[in-house]
Short mmCIF file of C-alpha atoms in Angstrom, two decimals:
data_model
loop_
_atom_site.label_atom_id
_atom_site.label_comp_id
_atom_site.label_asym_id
_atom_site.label_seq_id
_atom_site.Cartn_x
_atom_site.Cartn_y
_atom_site.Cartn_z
CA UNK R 11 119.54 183.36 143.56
CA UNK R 12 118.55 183.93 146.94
CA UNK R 13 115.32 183.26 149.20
CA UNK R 14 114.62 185.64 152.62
CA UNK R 15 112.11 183.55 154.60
CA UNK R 16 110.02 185.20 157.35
CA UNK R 17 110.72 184.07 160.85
CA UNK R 18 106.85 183.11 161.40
CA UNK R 19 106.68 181.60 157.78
CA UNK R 20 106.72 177.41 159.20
CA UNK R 21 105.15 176.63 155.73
CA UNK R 22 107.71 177.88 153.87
CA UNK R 23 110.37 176.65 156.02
CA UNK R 24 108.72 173.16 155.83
CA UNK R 25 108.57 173.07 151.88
CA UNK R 26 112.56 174.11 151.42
CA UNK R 27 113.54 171.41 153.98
CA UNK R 28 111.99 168.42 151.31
CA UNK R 29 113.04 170.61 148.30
CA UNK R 30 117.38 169.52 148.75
CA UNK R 31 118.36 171.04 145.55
CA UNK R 32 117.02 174.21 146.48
CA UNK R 33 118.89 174.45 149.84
CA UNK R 34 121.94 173.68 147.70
CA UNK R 35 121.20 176.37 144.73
CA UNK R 36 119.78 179.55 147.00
CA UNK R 37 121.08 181.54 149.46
CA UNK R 38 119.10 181.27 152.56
CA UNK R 39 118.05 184.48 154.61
CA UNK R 40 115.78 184.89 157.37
CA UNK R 41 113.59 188.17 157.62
CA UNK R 42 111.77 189.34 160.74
CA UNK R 43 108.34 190.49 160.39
CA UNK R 44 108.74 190.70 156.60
CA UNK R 45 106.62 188.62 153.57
CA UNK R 46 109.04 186.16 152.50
CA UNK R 47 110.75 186.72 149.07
CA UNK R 48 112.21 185.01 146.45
CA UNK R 49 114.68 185.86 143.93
CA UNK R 50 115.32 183.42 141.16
CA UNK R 51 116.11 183.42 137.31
CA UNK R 52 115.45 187.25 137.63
CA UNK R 53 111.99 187.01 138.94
CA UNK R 54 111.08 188.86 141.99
CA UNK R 55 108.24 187.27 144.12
CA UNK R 56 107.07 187.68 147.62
CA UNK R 57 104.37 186.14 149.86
CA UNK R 58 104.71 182.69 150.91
CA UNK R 59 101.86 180.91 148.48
CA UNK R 60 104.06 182.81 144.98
CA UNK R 61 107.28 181.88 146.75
CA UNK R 62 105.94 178.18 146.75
CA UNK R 63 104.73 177.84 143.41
CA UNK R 64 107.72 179.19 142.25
CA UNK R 65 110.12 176.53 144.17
CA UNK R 66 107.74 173.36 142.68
CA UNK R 67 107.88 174.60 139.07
CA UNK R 68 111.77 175.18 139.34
CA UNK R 69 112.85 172.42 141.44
CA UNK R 70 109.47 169.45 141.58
CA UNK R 71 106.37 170.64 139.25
CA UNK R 72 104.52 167.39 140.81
CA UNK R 73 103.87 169.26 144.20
CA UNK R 74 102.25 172.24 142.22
CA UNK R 75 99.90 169.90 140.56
CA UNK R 76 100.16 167.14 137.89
CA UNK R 77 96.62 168.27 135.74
CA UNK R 78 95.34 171.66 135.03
CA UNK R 79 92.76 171.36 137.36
CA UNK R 80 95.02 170.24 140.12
CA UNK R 81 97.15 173.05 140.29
CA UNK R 82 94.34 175.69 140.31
CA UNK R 83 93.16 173.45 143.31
CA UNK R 84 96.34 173.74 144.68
CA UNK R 85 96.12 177.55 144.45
CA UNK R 86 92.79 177.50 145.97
CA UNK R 87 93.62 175.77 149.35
CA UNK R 88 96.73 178.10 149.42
CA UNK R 89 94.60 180.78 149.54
CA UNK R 90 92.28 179.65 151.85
CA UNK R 91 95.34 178.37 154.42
CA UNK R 92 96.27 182.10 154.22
CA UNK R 93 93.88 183.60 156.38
CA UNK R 94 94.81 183.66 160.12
CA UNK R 95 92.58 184.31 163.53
CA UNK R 96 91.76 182.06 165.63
CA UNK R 97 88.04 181.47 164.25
CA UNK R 98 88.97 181.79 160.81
CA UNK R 99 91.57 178.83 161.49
CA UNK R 100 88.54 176.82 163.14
CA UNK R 101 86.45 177.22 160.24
CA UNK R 102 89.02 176.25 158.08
CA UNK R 103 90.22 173.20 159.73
CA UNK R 104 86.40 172.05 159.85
CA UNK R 105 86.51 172.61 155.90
CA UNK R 106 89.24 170.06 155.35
CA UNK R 107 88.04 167.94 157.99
CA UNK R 108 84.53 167.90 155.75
CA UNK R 109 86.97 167.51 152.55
CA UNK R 110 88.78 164.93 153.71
CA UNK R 111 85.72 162.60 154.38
CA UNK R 112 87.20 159.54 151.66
CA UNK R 113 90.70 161.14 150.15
CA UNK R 114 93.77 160.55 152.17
CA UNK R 115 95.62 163.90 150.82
CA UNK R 116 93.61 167.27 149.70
CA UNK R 117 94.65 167.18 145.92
CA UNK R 118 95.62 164.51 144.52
CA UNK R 119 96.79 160.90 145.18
CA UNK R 120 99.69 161.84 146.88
CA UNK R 121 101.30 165.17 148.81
CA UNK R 122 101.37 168.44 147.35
CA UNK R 123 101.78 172.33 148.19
CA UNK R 124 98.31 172.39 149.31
CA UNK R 125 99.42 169.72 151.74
CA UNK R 126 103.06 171.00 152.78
CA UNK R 127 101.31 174.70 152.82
CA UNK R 128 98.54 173.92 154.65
CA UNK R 129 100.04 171.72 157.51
CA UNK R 130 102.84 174.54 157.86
CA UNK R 131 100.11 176.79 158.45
CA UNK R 132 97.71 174.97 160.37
CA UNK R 133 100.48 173.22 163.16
CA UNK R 134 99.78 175.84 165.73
CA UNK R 135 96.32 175.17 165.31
CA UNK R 136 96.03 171.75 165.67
CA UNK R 137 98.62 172.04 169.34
CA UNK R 138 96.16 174.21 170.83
CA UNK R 139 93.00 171.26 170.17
CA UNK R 140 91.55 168.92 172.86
CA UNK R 141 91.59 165.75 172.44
CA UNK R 142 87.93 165.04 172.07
CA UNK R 143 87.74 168.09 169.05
CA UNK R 144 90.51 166.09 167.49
CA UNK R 145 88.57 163.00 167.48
CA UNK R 146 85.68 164.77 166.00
CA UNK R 147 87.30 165.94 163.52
CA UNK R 148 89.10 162.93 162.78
CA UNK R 149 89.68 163.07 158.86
CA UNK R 150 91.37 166.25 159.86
CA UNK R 151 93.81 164.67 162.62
CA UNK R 152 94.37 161.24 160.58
CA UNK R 153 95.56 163.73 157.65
CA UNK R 154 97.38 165.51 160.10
CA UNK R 155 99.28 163.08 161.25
CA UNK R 156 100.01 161.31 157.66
CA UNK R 157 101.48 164.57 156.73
CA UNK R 158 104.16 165.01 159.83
CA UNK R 159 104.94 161.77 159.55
CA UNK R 160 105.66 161.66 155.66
CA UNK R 161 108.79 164.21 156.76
CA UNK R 162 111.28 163.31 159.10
CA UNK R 163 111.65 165.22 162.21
CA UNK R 164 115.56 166.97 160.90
CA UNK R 165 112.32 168.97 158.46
CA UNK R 166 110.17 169.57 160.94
CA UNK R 167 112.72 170.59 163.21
CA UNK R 168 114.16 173.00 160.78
CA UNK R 169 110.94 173.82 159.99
CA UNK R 170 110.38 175.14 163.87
CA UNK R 171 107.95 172.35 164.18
CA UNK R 172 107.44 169.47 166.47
CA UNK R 173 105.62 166.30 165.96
CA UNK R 174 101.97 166.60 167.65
CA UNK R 175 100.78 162.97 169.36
CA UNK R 176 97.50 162.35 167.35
CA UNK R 177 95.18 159.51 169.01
CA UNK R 178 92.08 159.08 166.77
CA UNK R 179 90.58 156.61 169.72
CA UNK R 180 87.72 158.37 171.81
CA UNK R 181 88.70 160.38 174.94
CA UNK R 182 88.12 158.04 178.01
CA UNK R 183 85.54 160.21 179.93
CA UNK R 184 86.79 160.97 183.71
CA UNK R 185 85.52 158.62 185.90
CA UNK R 186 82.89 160.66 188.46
CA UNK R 187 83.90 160.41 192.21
CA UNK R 188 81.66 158.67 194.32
CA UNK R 189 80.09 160.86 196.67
CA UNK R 190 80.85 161.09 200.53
CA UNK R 191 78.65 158.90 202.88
CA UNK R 192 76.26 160.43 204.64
CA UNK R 193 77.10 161.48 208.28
CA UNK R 194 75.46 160.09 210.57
CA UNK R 195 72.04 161.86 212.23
CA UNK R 196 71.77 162.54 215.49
CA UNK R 197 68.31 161.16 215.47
CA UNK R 198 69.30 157.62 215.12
CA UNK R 199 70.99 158.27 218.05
CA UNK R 200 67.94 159.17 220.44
CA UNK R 201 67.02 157.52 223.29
CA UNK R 202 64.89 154.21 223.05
CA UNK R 203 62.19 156.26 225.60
CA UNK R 204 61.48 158.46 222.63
CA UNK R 205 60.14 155.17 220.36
CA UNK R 206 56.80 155.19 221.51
CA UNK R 207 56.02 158.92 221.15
CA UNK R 208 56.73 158.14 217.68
CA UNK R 209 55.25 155.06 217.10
CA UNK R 210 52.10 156.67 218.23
CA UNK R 211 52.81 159.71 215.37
CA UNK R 212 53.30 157.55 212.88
CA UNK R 213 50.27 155.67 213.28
CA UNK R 214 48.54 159.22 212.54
CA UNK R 215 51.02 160.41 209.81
CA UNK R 216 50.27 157.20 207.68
CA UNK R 217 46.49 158.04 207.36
CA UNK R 218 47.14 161.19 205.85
CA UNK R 219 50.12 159.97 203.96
CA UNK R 220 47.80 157.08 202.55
CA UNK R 221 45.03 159.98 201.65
CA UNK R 222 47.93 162.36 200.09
CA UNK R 223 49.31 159.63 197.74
CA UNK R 224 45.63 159.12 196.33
CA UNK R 225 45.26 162.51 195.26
CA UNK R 226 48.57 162.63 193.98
CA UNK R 227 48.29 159.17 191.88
CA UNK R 228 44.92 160.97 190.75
CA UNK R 229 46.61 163.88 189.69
CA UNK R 230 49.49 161.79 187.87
CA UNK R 231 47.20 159.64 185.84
CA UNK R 232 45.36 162.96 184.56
CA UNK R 233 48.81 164.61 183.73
CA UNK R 234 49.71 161.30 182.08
CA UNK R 235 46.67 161.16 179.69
CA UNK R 236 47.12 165.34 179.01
CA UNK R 237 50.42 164.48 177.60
CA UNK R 238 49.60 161.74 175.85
CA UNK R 239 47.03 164.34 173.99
CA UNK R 240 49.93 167.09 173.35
CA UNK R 241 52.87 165.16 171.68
CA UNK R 242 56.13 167.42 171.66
CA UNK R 243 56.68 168.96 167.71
CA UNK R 244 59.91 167.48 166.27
CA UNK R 245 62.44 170.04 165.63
CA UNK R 246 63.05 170.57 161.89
CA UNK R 247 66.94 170.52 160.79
CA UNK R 248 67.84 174.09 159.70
CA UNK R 249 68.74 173.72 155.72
CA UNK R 250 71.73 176.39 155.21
CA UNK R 251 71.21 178.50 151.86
CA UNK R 252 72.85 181.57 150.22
CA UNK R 253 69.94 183.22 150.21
CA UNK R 254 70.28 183.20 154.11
CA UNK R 255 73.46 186.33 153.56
CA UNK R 256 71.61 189.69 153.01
CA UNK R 257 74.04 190.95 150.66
CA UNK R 258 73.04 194.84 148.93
CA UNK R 259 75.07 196.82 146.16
CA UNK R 260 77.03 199.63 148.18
CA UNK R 261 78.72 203.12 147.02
CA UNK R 262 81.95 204.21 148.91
CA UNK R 263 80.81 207.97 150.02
CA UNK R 264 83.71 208.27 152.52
CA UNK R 265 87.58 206.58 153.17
CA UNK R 266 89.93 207.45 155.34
CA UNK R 267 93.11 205.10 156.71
CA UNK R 268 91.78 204.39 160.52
CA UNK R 269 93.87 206.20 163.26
CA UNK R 270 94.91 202.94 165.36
CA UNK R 271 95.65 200.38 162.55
CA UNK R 272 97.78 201.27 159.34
CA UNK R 273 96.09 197.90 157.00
CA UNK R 274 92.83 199.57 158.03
CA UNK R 275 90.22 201.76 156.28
CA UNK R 276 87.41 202.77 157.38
CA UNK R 277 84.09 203.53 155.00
CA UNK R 278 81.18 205.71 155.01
CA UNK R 279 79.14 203.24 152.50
CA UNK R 280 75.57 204.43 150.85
CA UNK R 281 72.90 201.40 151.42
CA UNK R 282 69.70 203.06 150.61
CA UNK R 283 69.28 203.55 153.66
CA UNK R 284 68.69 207.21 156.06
CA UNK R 285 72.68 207.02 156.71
CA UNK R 286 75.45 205.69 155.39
CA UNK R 287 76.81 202.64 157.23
CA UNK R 288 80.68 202.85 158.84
CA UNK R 289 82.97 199.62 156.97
CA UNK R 290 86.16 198.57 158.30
CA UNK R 291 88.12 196.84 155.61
CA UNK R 292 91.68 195.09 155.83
CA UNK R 293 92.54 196.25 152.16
CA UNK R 294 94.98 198.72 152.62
CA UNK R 295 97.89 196.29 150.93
CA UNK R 296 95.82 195.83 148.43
CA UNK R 297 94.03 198.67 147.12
CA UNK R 298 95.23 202.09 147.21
CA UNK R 299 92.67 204.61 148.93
CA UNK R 300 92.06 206.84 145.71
CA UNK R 301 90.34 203.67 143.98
CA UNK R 302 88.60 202.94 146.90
CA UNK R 303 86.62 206.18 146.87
CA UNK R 304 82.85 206.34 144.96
CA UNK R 305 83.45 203.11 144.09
CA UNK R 306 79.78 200.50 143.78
CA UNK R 307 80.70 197.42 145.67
CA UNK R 308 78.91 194.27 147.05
CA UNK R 309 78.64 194.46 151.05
CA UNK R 310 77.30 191.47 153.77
CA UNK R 311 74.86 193.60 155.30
CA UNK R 312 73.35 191.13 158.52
CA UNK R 313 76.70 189.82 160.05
CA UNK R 314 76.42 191.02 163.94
CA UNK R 315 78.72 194.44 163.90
CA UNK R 316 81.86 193.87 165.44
CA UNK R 317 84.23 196.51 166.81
CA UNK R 318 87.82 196.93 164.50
CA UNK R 319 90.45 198.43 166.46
CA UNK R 320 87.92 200.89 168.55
CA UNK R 321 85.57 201.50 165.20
CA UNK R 322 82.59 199.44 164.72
CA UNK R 323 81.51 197.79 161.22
CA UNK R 324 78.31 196.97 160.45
CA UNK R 325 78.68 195.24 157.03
CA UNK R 326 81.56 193.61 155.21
CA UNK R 327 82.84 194.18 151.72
CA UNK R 328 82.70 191.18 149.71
CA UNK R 329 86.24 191.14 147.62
CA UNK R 330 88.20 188.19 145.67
CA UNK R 331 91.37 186.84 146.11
CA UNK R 332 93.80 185.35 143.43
CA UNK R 333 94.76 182.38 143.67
CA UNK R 334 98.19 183.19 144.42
CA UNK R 335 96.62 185.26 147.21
CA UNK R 336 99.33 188.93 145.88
CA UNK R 337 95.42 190.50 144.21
CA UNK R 338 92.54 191.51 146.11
CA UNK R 339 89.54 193.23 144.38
CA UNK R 340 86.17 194.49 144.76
CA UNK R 341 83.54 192.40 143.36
CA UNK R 342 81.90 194.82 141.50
CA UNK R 343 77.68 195.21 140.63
CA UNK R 344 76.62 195.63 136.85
CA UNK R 345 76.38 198.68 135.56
CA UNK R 346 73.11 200.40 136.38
CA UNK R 347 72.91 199.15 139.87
CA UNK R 348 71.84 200.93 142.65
CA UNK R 349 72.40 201.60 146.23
CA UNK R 350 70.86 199.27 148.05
CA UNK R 351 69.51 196.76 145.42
CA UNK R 352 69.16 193.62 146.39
CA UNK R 353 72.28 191.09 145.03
CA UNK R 354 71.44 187.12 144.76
CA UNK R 355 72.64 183.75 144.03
CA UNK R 356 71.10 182.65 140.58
CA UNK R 357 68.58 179.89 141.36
CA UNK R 358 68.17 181.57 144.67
CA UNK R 359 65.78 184.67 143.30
CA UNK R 360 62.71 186.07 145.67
CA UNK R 361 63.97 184.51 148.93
CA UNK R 362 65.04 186.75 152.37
CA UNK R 363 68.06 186.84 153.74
CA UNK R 364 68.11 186.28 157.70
CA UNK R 365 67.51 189.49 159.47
CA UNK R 366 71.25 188.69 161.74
CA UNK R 367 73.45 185.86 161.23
CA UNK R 368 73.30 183.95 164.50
CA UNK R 369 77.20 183.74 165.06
CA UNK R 370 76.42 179.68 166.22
CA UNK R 371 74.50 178.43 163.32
CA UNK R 372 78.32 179.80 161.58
CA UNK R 373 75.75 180.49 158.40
CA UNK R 374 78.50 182.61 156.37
CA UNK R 375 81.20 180.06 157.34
CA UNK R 376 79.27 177.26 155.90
CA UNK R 377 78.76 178.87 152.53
CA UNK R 378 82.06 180.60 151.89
CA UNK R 379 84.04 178.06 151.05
CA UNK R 380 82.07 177.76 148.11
CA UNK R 381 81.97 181.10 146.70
CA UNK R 382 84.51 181.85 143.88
CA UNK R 383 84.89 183.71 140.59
CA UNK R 384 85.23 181.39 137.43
CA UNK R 385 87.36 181.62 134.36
CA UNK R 386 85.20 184.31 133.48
CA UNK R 387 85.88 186.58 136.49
CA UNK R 388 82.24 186.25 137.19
CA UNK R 389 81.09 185.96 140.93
CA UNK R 390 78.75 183.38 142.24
CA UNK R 391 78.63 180.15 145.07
CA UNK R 392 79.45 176.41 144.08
CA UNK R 393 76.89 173.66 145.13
CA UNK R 394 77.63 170.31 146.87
CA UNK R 395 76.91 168.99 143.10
CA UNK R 396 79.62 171.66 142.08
CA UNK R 397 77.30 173.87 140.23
CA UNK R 398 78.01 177.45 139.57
CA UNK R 399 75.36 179.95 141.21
CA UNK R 400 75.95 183.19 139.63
CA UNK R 401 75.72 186.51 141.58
CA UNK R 402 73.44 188.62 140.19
CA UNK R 403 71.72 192.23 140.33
CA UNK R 404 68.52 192.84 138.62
CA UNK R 405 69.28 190.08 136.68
CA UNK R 406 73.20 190.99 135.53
CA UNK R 407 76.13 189.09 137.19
CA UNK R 408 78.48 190.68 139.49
CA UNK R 409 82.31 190.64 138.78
CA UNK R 410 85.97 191.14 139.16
CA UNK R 411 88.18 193.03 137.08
CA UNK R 412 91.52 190.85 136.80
CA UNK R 413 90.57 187.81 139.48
CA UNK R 414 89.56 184.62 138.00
CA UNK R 415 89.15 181.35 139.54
CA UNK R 416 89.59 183.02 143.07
CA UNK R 417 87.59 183.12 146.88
CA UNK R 418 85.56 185.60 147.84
CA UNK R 419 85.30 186.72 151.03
#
């Protein structure tokens, strides 16, 4: 029985340094640049989230989960904690930041993977933070720092982790310096034989000054009342919706692997449109390139293009993830569906999508972490109230073909 842990994998690390009779049972490798793999009873697993579940049912079956619905949202959090990139960490650390608002771990009433996994992954993170983004997100940090200091630093050390100083108190703000005195001018230096020259000035200015101040309290008083007519319009609070995502049924014309990046294809996709739009998609692990041609598929059509490696996409495929995070798949329009029909969130029907997704307003970000497939591999967008939006063409739900209960993206 043996485990080969990647040099970058600090999660895994983390979870074998509080799992003792593991360290005494397995032989411990480390792998450079390699998925991290596990070899135990005569199962074969790799990828740190499989390697993990794998551990807690052999050695603790608490950290996995004590309910059903605990451990699949365990697996959902390890999913989510996968995905790297600096804004995709962001987003993700303002999701359990959001999550965190009354619960003191992510699960359940105490630690589990999705806490052990998740701080592994999200350490590097969290160093690079200010200190006043800390303090906003502060159900973020307080978890943060409940979590590094529920392990003693021998773990986090072995781990390749260090403890972070957390202060939840507000930044003090810099204190401004106070400016330079004026020097001195040379006027005040003049000759008392000048004084009566401009005694005698003065005496003129202060008629017209008097006459110019009038006018101008005039003036004023007029601009006052003009106002006073034209109150400023309150700014309404933009309300974020799925229908916001412009998101079309697709056919895969065209693949090919792209030339400067081997986990990258690029797609010559057919909207409906006068030509086909060029996709770059990070599935080569996942789906081999002769099922990825003439294949229907669901794409984001109004995220702002973005250059992959020298290529350009101007849409996104919208695939699932298992919640092991080893499957990725298409989610796949009904049967009978169309280049370039429209695809919806049930209770959503007739409205339009935003012509571009204004990166700021993070629209897309805000309403992915609710998007999932259910027990029935059907595709659609939880609610605050947890209610299951179906994705639907023409009336028909969208859908995976092995992925339940996973994230879309």
């Amino acid at each position: 029985m043996s485990v080969s842990i990647s040099n970058s994998d600090s999660a895994l690390k983390l979870l074998l340094a509080l799992v003792p009779e593991a360290q005494k049972e397995l032989t411990v490798d480390a792998v450079a640049d390699q998925l991290s793999r596990l070899t135990l009873d005569g199962q074969v697993v790799e990828g740190t989230n499989s390697v993990a579940q794998l551990l807690a049912a052999k050695y603790n079956s608490a950290l996995a989960g004590k309910t059903d619905a605990e451990k699949a949202e365990v697996s959902q959090w390890l999913t989510m904690s996968a995905r790297h990139g600096q804004s995709e960490r962001q987003i993700f650390a303002q999701t359990i930041n959001e999550h965190l608002a009354g619960k003191t771990y992510i699960v359940s009433n105490s630690v589990t993977l999705a806490d052990i996994v998740v701080f592994g992954n999200i350490h590097a993170f969290m160093e690079t933070l200010s200190a006043q983004k800390r303090f906003n997100w502060s159900n973020f940090s307080r978890w943060f720092d409940l979590i590094q200091h529920s392990v003693s630093e021998d773990a986090l050390a072995k781990a390749g982790l260090k403890l972070v100083a957390i202060d939840l108190n507000a930044p003090v703000p810099a204190k401004k310096q106070p400016a330079a005195p004026a020097k001195a001018d040379k006027a005040d230096k003049a000759i008392p034989a000048a004084e009566g020259k401009k005694k005698n000035k003065q005496e003129g200015q202060e008629g017209k000054d008097a006459q110019k101040d009038s006018q101008k309290e005039g003036k004023k008083e007029k601009k006052e009342k003009k106002e006073k007519k034209q109150p400023a319009a309150a700014k309404e609070e933009l309300k974020i919706e799925p229908s916001m995502i412009d998101l079309r049924v697709g056919h895969i014309v065209n693949v090919k692997k792209h030339e400067d990046a081997d986990s990258l294809y690029v797609e010559s996709i057919e909207l409906g449109e006068p030509e086909p739009r060029t996709v770059v998609s990070g599935l080569v692990r996942f789906i081999p390139i002769e099922q990825m041609q003439n294949r229907d598929v669901v794409l984001v059509c109004n995220l702002k293009p973005v250059a992959m490696r020298g290529v350009k996409s101007f849409a996104m495929v919208l695939c699932a993830t298992s919640p092991d995070g080893n499957t990725v798949e298409f989610v796949e329009p009904p049967k009978g569906s169309k280049p370039g029909d429209r695809v919806y969130f049930e209770g959503f029907e007739g409205r339009e999508p935003e012509e571009v997704l204004k990166p700021k307003l993070k629209i897309f970000e805000t309403i992915q972490p609710g998007l999932f497939t259910n027990e029935s591999r059907e595709a659609g967008w939880y609610d605050e109230e947890k209610k299951f939006h179906k994705l639907l063409v023409n009336g028909s739900v969208c859908t995976t073909a092995t992925v339940a209960k996973g994230t879309l993206k």
